[in-house]
Amino acid sequence: MSSHGRSLPGEPDEPAEASRPAADRPGALPLADLDVDLSAHEMLRRAHVLDALGPDWDPVAVLRGEEAAYELLYSGLSAEQQRVYDELVSAGVLPRRGDGHAAA
């Protein structure tokens, strides 16, 4: 069918049988509700992630490292880069970070 709602030459006026929902097909079996609880699997997945990170993983140190990396990323910008950065901050695309100078 065309985007204007009219059938094109050679196209059927009705949707193909296979494209109709199963419940609308003659002789179709009724649908059954199926609930799957994945919470046990999610807990196992989280346990494996924490096991893979190891006992020395320090989330606070990781966050501090990420913040330091962002401070360096947005430091020492040229005038044009600073203008674009300020526009992106004003538009809410980027959060304001630091004062434009490298972290000590």
N, C-alpha and C. Protein backbone atom coordinates (compact mmCIF):
# COMPACT_ATOMS: atom_id res chain seq x y z
N MET A 1 0.85 -1.17 0.00
CA MET A 1 0.00 0.00 0.00
C MET A 1 0.88 1.22 0.00
N SER A 2 0.51 2.25 -0.72
CA SER A 2 1.30 3.47 -0.78
C SER A 2 1.18 4.24 0.51
N SER A 3 2.01 5.26 0.67
CA SER A 3 1.98 6.07 1.89
C SER A 3 0.73 6.94 1.96
N HIS A 4 -0.04 7.00 0.88
CA HIS A 4 -1.25 7.82 0.86
C HIS A 4 -2.50 7.00 1.17
N GLY A 5 -2.35 5.72 1.49
CA GLY A 5 -3.48 4.90 1.87
C GLY A 5 -4.17 4.23 0.71
N ARG A 6 -3.69 4.41 -0.50
CA ARG A 6 -4.29 3.77 -1.66
C ARG A 6 -3.41 2.61 -2.10
N SER A 7 -4.04 1.55 -2.57
CA SER A 7 -3.29 0.42 -3.08
C SER A 7 -2.68 0.77 -4.42
N LEU A 8 -1.46 0.31 -4.62
CA LEU A 8 -0.81 0.48 -5.91
C LEU A 8 -1.20 -0.68 -6.80
N PRO A 9 -1.06 -0.53 -8.11
CA PRO A 9 -1.41 -1.63 -9.01
C PRO A 9 -0.62 -2.89 -8.63
N GLY A 10 -1.31 -4.02 -8.55
CA GLY A 10 -0.66 -5.28 -8.22
C GLY A 10 -0.56 -5.55 -6.73
N GLU A 11 -0.94 -4.60 -5.86
CA GLU A 11 -0.89 -4.81 -4.42
C GLU A 11 -2.25 -5.27 -3.92
N PRO A 12 -2.29 -6.19 -2.95
CA PRO A 12 -3.59 -6.62 -2.41
C PRO A 12 -4.22 -5.50 -1.59
N ASP A 13 -5.55 -5.50 -1.54
CA ASP A 13 -6.26 -4.49 -0.76
C ASP A 13 -6.22 -4.81 0.73
N GLU A 14 -6.16 -6.10 1.08
CA GLU A 14 -6.14 -6.53 2.47
C GLU A 14 -4.73 -7.00 2.83
N PRO A 15 -4.34 -6.86 4.12
CA PRO A 15 -3.01 -7.36 4.51
C PRO A 15 -2.93 -8.86 4.34
N ALA A 16 -1.74 -9.35 4.12
CA ALA A 16 -1.53 -10.79 3.96
C ALA A 16 -1.93 -11.51 5.23
N GLU A 17 -2.34 -12.75 5.10
CA GLU A 17 -2.79 -13.55 6.25
C GLU A 17 -1.70 -13.60 7.32
N ALA A 18 -0.44 -13.73 6.90
CA ALA A 18 0.66 -13.86 7.86
C ALA A 18 0.88 -12.58 8.66
N SER A 19 0.47 -11.44 8.14
CA SER A 19 0.71 -10.19 8.85
C SER A 19 -0.39 -9.87 9.86
N ARG A 20 -1.46 -10.65 9.86
CA ARG A 20 -2.53 -10.44 10.83
C ARG A 20 -2.11 -11.02 12.17
N PRO A 21 -2.52 -10.39 13.28
CA PRO A 21 -2.20 -10.95 14.59
C PRO A 21 -2.74 -12.37 14.71
N ALA A 22 -2.03 -13.24 15.44
CA ALA A 22 -2.40 -14.65 15.56
C ALA A 22 -3.83 -14.81 16.08
N ALA A 23 -4.24 -13.98 17.01
CA ALA A 23 -5.57 -14.11 17.60
C ALA A 23 -6.67 -13.83 16.59
N ASP A 24 -6.35 -13.11 15.51
CA ASP A 24 -7.34 -12.78 14.49
C ASP A 24 -7.42 -13.83 13.38
N ARG A 25 -6.52 -14.80 13.38
CA ARG A 25 -6.52 -15.81 12.32
C ARG A 25 -7.54 -16.89 12.64
N PRO A 26 -8.24 -17.36 11.63
CA PRO A 26 -9.20 -18.45 11.85
C PRO A 26 -8.48 -19.69 12.38
N GLY A 27 -9.05 -20.30 13.42
CA GLY A 27 -8.48 -21.52 13.99
C GLY A 27 -7.26 -21.29 14.88
N ALA A 28 -6.97 -20.04 15.19
CA ALA A 28 -5.79 -19.75 16.02
C ALA A 28 -6.04 -20.17 17.46
N LEU A 29 -5.01 -20.65 18.10
CA LEU A 29 -5.10 -21.01 19.51
C LEU A 29 -5.08 -19.74 20.36
N PRO A 30 -5.72 -19.76 21.52
CA PRO A 30 -5.71 -18.56 22.37
C PRO A 30 -4.30 -18.29 22.88
N LEU A 31 -4.00 -17.02 23.10
CA LEU A 31 -2.70 -16.63 23.62
C LEU A 31 -2.63 -16.97 25.11
N ALA A 32 -1.43 -17.28 25.58
CA ALA A 32 -1.22 -17.60 26.99
C ALA A 32 -0.27 -16.57 27.58
N ASP A 33 -0.52 -16.18 28.83
CA ASP A 33 0.38 -15.28 29.53
C ASP A 33 1.62 -16.06 29.95
N LEU A 34 2.77 -15.44 29.83
CA LEU A 34 4.01 -16.07 30.21
C LEU A 34 4.82 -15.07 31.03
N ASP A 35 5.09 -15.41 32.27
CA ASP A 35 5.90 -14.57 33.14
C ASP A 35 7.20 -15.30 33.45
N VAL A 36 8.31 -14.59 33.29
CA VAL A 36 9.61 -15.17 33.59
C VAL A 36 10.30 -14.25 34.60
N ASP A 37 10.68 -14.81 35.73
CA ASP A 37 11.36 -14.05 36.77
C ASP A 37 12.86 -14.23 36.59
N LEU A 38 13.54 -13.15 36.21
CA LEU A 38 14.98 -13.21 35.97
C LEU A 38 15.79 -12.66 37.14
N SER A 39 15.16 -12.41 38.28
CA SER A 39 15.88 -11.79 39.39
C SER A 39 17.01 -12.69 39.90
N ALA A 40 16.83 -14.00 39.95
CA ALA A 40 17.90 -14.89 40.40
C ALA A 40 19.07 -14.84 39.42
N HIS A 41 18.75 -14.80 38.13
CA HIS A 41 19.80 -14.71 37.11
C HIS A 41 20.54 -13.39 37.24
N GLU A 42 19.82 -12.30 37.49
CA GLU A 42 20.46 -10.99 37.65
C GLU A 42 21.39 -10.98 38.85
N MET A 43 20.99 -11.58 39.95
CA MET A 43 21.85 -11.64 41.14
C MET A 43 23.11 -12.45 40.84
N LEU A 44 22.98 -13.52 40.09
CA LEU A 44 24.14 -14.33 39.71
C LEU A 44 25.07 -13.52 38.80
N ARG A 45 24.49 -12.79 37.86
CA ARG A 45 25.29 -11.96 36.95
C ARG A 45 26.07 -10.91 37.74
N ARG A 46 25.42 -10.24 38.68
CA ARG A 46 26.10 -9.24 39.51
C ARG A 46 27.23 -9.86 40.33
N ALA A 47 26.99 -11.04 40.86
CA ALA A 47 28.03 -11.72 41.64
C ALA A 47 29.24 -12.02 40.75
N HIS A 48 29.00 -12.44 39.52
CA HIS A 48 30.10 -12.71 38.60
C HIS A 48 30.87 -11.44 38.25
N VAL A 49 30.16 -10.33 38.06
CA VAL A 49 30.82 -9.05 37.76
C VAL A 49 31.71 -8.65 38.93
N LEU A 50 31.18 -8.70 40.14
CA LEU A 50 31.98 -8.31 41.30
C LEU A 50 33.17 -9.25 41.49
N ASP A 51 32.98 -10.53 41.21
CA ASP A 51 34.08 -11.49 41.29
C ASP A 51 35.16 -11.16 40.26
N ALA A 52 34.74 -10.77 39.07
CA ALA A 52 35.70 -10.43 38.01
C ALA A 52 36.47 -9.14 38.34
N LEU A 53 35.81 -8.20 39.03
CA LEU A 53 36.49 -6.96 39.40
C LEU A 53 37.58 -7.22 40.45
N GLY A 54 37.39 -8.21 41.27
CA GLY A 54 38.40 -8.58 42.25
C GLY A 54 38.27 -7.81 43.54
N PRO A 55 39.00 -8.25 44.58
CA PRO A 55 38.88 -7.64 45.89
C PRO A 55 39.55 -6.27 46.00
N ASP A 56 40.42 -5.94 45.05
CA ASP A 56 41.13 -4.66 45.12
C ASP A 56 40.39 -3.52 44.44
N TRP A 57 39.24 -3.79 43.85
CA TRP A 57 38.49 -2.76 43.14
C TRP A 57 37.97 -1.73 44.14
N ASP A 58 38.27 -0.47 43.87
CA ASP A 58 37.86 0.63 44.75
C ASP A 58 36.98 1.59 43.95
N PRO A 59 35.65 1.51 44.09
CA PRO A 59 34.77 2.35 43.27
C PRO A 59 34.98 3.84 43.51
N VAL A 60 35.33 4.25 44.72
CA VAL A 60 35.56 5.67 45.00
C VAL A 60 36.79 6.15 44.23
N ALA A 61 37.84 5.36 44.22
CA ALA A 61 39.05 5.73 43.48
C ALA A 61 38.76 5.80 41.97
N VAL A 62 37.93 4.88 41.49
CA VAL A 62 37.57 4.89 40.07
C VAL A 62 36.83 6.18 39.73
N LEU A 63 35.88 6.58 40.57
CA LEU A 63 35.13 7.82 40.32
C LEU A 63 36.04 9.04 40.37
N ARG A 64 36.95 9.06 41.33
CA ARG A 64 37.91 10.18 41.39
C ARG A 64 38.76 10.24 40.12
N GLY A 65 39.20 9.08 39.65
CA GLY A 65 39.99 9.03 38.42
C GLY A 65 39.21 9.52 37.22
N GLU A 66 37.93 9.15 37.14
CA GLU A 66 37.09 9.63 36.04
C GLU A 66 36.93 11.14 36.10
N GLU A 67 36.70 11.69 37.28
CA GLU A 67 36.56 13.14 37.42
C GLU A 67 37.84 13.86 37.02
N ALA A 68 38.99 13.32 37.43
CA ALA A 68 40.27 13.92 37.05
C ALA A 68 40.45 13.87 35.53
N ALA A 69 40.06 12.78 34.92
CA ALA A 69 40.17 12.65 33.46
C ALA A 69 39.29 13.68 32.76
N TYR A 70 38.06 13.89 33.26
CA TYR A 70 37.19 14.90 32.66
C TYR A 70 37.76 16.30 32.85
N GLU A 71 38.33 16.57 34.00
CA GLU A 71 38.95 17.88 34.23
C GLU A 71 40.05 18.12 33.21
N LEU A 72 40.88 17.12 32.94
CA LEU A 72 41.94 17.26 31.94
C LEU A 72 41.36 17.39 30.54
N LEU A 73 40.31 16.64 30.26
CA LEU A 73 39.70 16.67 28.94
C LEU A 73 39.21 18.07 28.58
N TYR A 74 38.61 18.74 29.55
CA TYR A 74 38.03 20.06 29.28
C TYR A 74 38.94 21.19 29.74
N SER A 75 40.23 20.93 29.91
CA SER A 75 41.17 21.98 30.31
C SER A 75 42.00 22.42 29.12
N GLY A 76 42.55 23.62 29.19
CA GLY A 76 43.44 24.11 28.14
C GLY A 76 42.77 24.25 26.79
N LEU A 77 41.50 24.58 26.76
CA LEU A 77 40.78 24.71 25.50
C LEU A 77 41.16 26.00 24.79
N SER A 78 41.19 25.97 23.46
CA SER A 78 41.40 27.19 22.69
C SER A 78 40.14 28.04 22.83
N ALA A 79 40.21 29.27 22.36
CA ALA A 79 39.06 30.18 22.45
C ALA A 79 37.85 29.58 21.73
N GLU A 80 38.05 29.00 20.55
CA GLU A 80 36.95 28.41 19.78
C GLU A 80 36.40 27.18 20.49
N GLN A 81 37.29 26.33 21.01
CA GLN A 81 36.84 25.16 21.75
C GLN A 81 36.06 25.56 22.99
N GLN A 82 36.53 26.60 23.69
CA GLN A 82 35.84 27.08 24.89
C GLN A 82 34.46 27.60 24.54
N ARG A 83 34.35 28.31 23.39
CA ARG A 83 33.06 28.83 22.95
C ARG A 83 32.08 27.69 22.70
N VAL A 84 32.54 26.65 21.99
CA VAL A 84 31.69 25.49 21.69
C VAL A 84 31.32 24.78 22.99
N TYR A 85 32.30 24.61 23.87
CA TYR A 85 32.04 23.97 25.17
C TYR A 85 30.97 24.75 25.94
N ASP A 86 31.12 26.08 26.00
CA ASP A 86 30.15 26.91 26.72
C ASP A 86 28.76 26.79 26.11
N GLU A 87 28.68 26.71 24.78
CA GLU A 87 27.38 26.53 24.11
C GLU A 87 26.75 25.19 24.50
N LEU A 88 27.57 24.15 24.53
CA LEU A 88 27.07 22.82 24.89
C LEU A 88 26.61 22.77 26.35
N VAL A 89 27.32 23.47 27.23
CA VAL A 89 26.91 23.54 28.64
C VAL A 89 25.60 24.31 28.74
N SER A 90 25.51 25.44 28.04
CA SER A 90 24.28 26.25 28.08
C SER A 90 23.08 25.48 27.56
N ALA A 91 23.30 24.62 26.56
CA ALA A 91 22.22 23.84 25.98
C ALA A 91 21.87 22.61 26.83
N GLY A 92 22.67 22.36 27.88
CA GLY A 92 22.41 21.22 28.74
C GLY A 92 22.95 19.90 28.21
N VAL A 93 23.78 19.96 27.17
CA VAL A 93 24.35 18.75 26.59
C VAL A 93 25.49 18.23 27.46
N LEU A 94 26.30 19.15 27.99
CA LEU A 94 27.43 18.79 28.86
C LEU A 94 27.27 19.47 30.21
N PRO A 95 27.71 18.81 31.28
CA PRO A 95 27.72 19.48 32.59
C PRO A 95 28.92 20.44 32.68
N ARG A 96 28.79 21.48 33.47
CA ARG A 96 29.91 22.41 33.68
C ARG A 96 30.96 21.67 34.51
N ARG A 97 32.20 21.70 34.05
CA ARG A 97 33.30 21.02 34.75
C ARG A 97 34.46 21.99 34.87
N GLY A 98 34.92 22.18 36.10
CA GLY A 98 36.12 22.96 36.34
C GLY A 98 36.03 24.39 35.84
N ASP A 99 37.20 25.01 35.78
CA ASP A 99 37.26 26.41 35.38
C ASP A 99 38.01 26.59 34.05
N GLY A 100 38.24 25.52 33.33
CA GLY A 100 38.95 25.61 32.05
C GLY A 100 40.45 25.45 32.19
N HIS A 101 40.94 25.17 33.38
CA HIS A 101 42.36 24.96 33.61
C HIS A 101 42.57 23.53 34.06
N ALA A 102 43.76 23.00 33.76
CA ALA A 102 44.07 21.62 34.14
C ALA A 102 44.06 21.47 35.66
N ALA A 103 43.60 20.33 36.12
CA ALA A 103 43.60 20.04 37.55
C ALA A 103 45.04 19.89 38.03
N ALA A 104 45.30 20.36 39.22
CA ALA A 104 46.66 20.28 39.76
C ALA A 104 46.95 18.91 40.30
